[in-house]
Tab-separated table of C-alpha atoms in Angstrom:
chain	number	residue	atom	x	y	z
A	1	HIS	CA	-6.137	1.230	2.786
A	2	GLN	CA	-6.639	-0.946	5.812
A	3	GLU	CA	-10.002	0.579	6.778
A	4	GLU	CA	-11.433	0.040	3.286
A	5	ARG	CA	-10.269	-3.556	3.187
A	6	LEU	CA	-11.655	-4.320	6.659
A	7	ALA	CA	-14.986	-2.746	5.710
A	8	ALA	CA	-15.101	-4.920	2.584
A	9	VAL	CA	-14.509	-8.059	4.665
A	10	LEU	CA	-17.264	-7.109	7.130
A	11	ASP	CA	-19.631	-6.408	4.230
A	12	LEU	CA	-18.782	-9.773	2.690
A	13	LYS	CA	-19.446	-11.556	5.994
A	14	GLN	CA	-22.876	-9.915	6.219
A	15	ARG	CA	-23.780	-10.850	2.660
A	16	LEU	CA	-22.596	-14.451	3.122
A	17	ARG	CA	-24.920	-14.826	6.136
A	18	ARG	CA	-28.004	-14.046	4.065
A	19	PRO	CA	-30.131	-17.218	3.919
A	20	ASP	CA	-31.941	-16.123	0.735
A	21	LEU	CA	-28.709	-16.029	-1.288
A	22	PRO	CA	-27.965	-19.224	-3.228
A	23	VAL	CA	-24.708	-21.062	-2.497
A	24	PRO	CA	-23.271	-20.431	-6.018
A	25	ALA	CA	-23.748	-16.665	-5.540
A	26	LYS	CA	-22.018	-16.818	-2.154
A	27	PHE	CA	-19.171	-18.775	-3.690
A	28	ARG	CA	-18.817	-16.211	-6.503
A	29	MET	CA	-18.685	-13.342	-3.976
A	30	LEU	CA	-16.029	-15.171	-1.972
A	31	LEU	CA	-13.905	-15.802	-5.079
A	32	GLU	CA	-14.216	-12.140	-6.100
A	33	ALA	CA	-13.006	-11.063	-2.649
A	34	PHE	CA	-10.019	-13.406	-2.890
A	35	GLN	CA	-9.221	-12.041	-6.367
A	36	LEU	CA	-9.286	-8.444	-5.085
A	37	GLU	CA	-6.906	-9.328	-2.245
A	38	GLN	CA	-4.604	-11.151	-4.640
A	39	ASP	CA	-4.556	-8.138	-6.980
A	40	TYR	CA	-3.822	-5.851	-4.032
A	41	GLY	CA	-0.725	-7.847	-3.169
A	42	GLY	CA	0.702	-7.729	-6.659
A	43	ASN	CA	0.429	-4.112	-7.748
A	44	ILE	CA	2.112	-0.784	-7.189
A	45	GLU	CA	0.208	2.358	-6.230
A	46	SER	CA	0.966	5.973	-5.395
A	47	TRP	CA	-1.109	8.796	-3.946
A	48	ARG	CA	-0.631	12.189	-2.346
A	49	GLY	CA	-1.648	12.822	1.230
A	50	PRO	CA	-0.734	14.264	4.624
A	51	LEU	CA	1.878	12.736	6.913
A	52	GLN	CA	2.408	13.487	10.602
A	53	LEU	CA	6.152	13.384	11.144
A	54	GLY	CA	8.146	14.898	13.986
A	55	GLY	CA	5.205	16.934	15.270
A	56	GLU	CA	4.449	18.589	11.947
A	57	GLU	CA	2.147	17.753	9.062
A	58	LEU	CA	3.773	17.304	5.670
A	59	SER	CA	2.247	16.795	2.251
A	60	VAL	CA	3.918	13.758	0.686
A	61	GLU	CA	3.640	11.202	-2.100
A	62	TYR	CA	3.064	7.668	-0.823
A	63	LEU	CA	4.209	4.557	-2.662
A	64	ARG	CA	2.803	1.115	-1.885
A	65	ILE	CA	4.432	-1.937	-3.415
A	66	GLY	CA	1.994	-4.798	-2.926
A	67	ARG	CA	2.055	-5.952	0.656
A	68	VAL	CA	5.825	-5.676	0.735
A	69	ALA	CA	6.599	-2.037	1.420
A	70	LEU	CA	5.131	1.410	2.006
A	71	TYR	CA	7.227	4.527	1.347
A	72	TYR	CA	6.775	8.284	1.386
A	73	GLN	CA	8.619	11.099	-0.306
A	74	SER	CA	8.312	14.830	0.272
A	75	LEU	CA	6.869	16.754	-2.654
A	76	ASP	CA	10.215	18.400	-3.381
A	77	GLY	CA	11.938	14.994	-3.364
A	78	SER	CA	14.366	15.961	-0.607
A	79	GLY	CA	13.182	13.530	2.084
A	80	SER	CA	11.827	10.022	2.086
A	81	GLY	CA	11.186	7.082	4.366
A	82	TYR	CA	9.494	3.734	4.777
A	83	TRP	CA	6.936	2.277	7.168
A	84	ASP	CA	8.389	-0.088	9.748
A	85	SER	CA	5.458	-2.379	10.490
A	86	LYS	CA	7.161	-3.960	13.489
A	87	GLU	CA	7.833	-0.638	15.227
A	88	GLN	CA	4.690	0.989	13.765
A	89	ASN	CA	6.485	4.167	12.713
A	90	TRP	CA	8.124	5.910	9.768
A	91	VAL	CA	11.863	5.453	9.342
A	92	PRO	CA	13.811	8.009	7.280
A	93	LEU	CA	15.737	6.713	4.279
A	94	ASP	CA	19.220	7.801	3.365
A	95	GLU	CA	19.034	10.610	0.809
A	96	ARG	CA	20.800	8.435	-1.787
A	97	PHE	CA	17.428	6.660	-2.264
A	98	ASN	CA	15.487	9.865	-3.041
A	99	ARG	CA	16.108	9.662	-6.790
A	100	ASP	CA	15.191	5.946	-6.973
A	101	LEU	CA	12.029	6.498	-4.945
A	102	GLY	CA	11.058	9.400	-7.211
A	103	LEU	CA	11.535	7.111	-10.210
A	104	ALA	CA	9.382	4.412	-8.566
A	105	LEU	CA	6.636	6.984	-7.935
A	106	ARG	CA	6.664	7.906	-11.628
A	107	VAL	CA	6.351	4.211	-12.561
A	108	ALA	CA	3.377	3.850	-10.191
A	109	GLN	CA	1.743	6.929	-11.749
A	110	ASN	CA	2.244	5.487	-15.263
A	111	VAL	CA	4.362	8.491	-16.219
A	112	ILE	CA	7.209	6.232	-17.319
A	113	ALA	CA	7.351	2.600	-18.436
A	114	PRO	CA	7.605	-0.137	-15.807
A	115	GLN	CA	11.168	-1.017	-14.938
A	116	LEU	CA	13.290	-2.627	-12.289
A	117	LEU	CA	13.062	-0.585	-9.085
A	118	ASN	CA	16.135	-0.089	-6.953
A	119	LEU	CA	14.655	0.464	-3.483
A	120	PRO	CA	15.622	-0.806	-0.055
A	121	LEU	CA	13.146	-3.346	1.262
A	122	PRO	CA	12.349	-3.670	4.942
A	123	VAL	CA	12.931	-7.207	6.190
A	124	PRO	CA	11.787	-8.910	9.383
A	125	GLY	CA	13.998	-7.820	12.217
A	126	GLY	CA	14.009	-4.129	11.294
A	127	ALA	CA	17.054	-4.028	9.002
A	128	LEU	CA	17.023	-2.700	5.448
């Protein structure tokens, strides 16, 4: 959701430059923006969308865990991967993680109760 977040920051900058807005209102808007960013970093979200992978377009379920990790899983659960932010590309996950990623997607969709997730986390340096 990078485009949405950047647009929100630009909108906030424009509103903060308004001379007719009192300082307490500007301060409130700034605190609300910080709260939204803090909430973004501490939640889990899933959504369905297209993914360009290997020259073809797939329909996948995405899973975002705060600012820590972004995963995808094919709709049939047979393939999954994570976003390598350093290399700026998708890296396939070993198929042993397919079940755990499917479980994490169900937690994010509120289908099952929150629980400890057993997923590989990308770390600086490119290793899992």
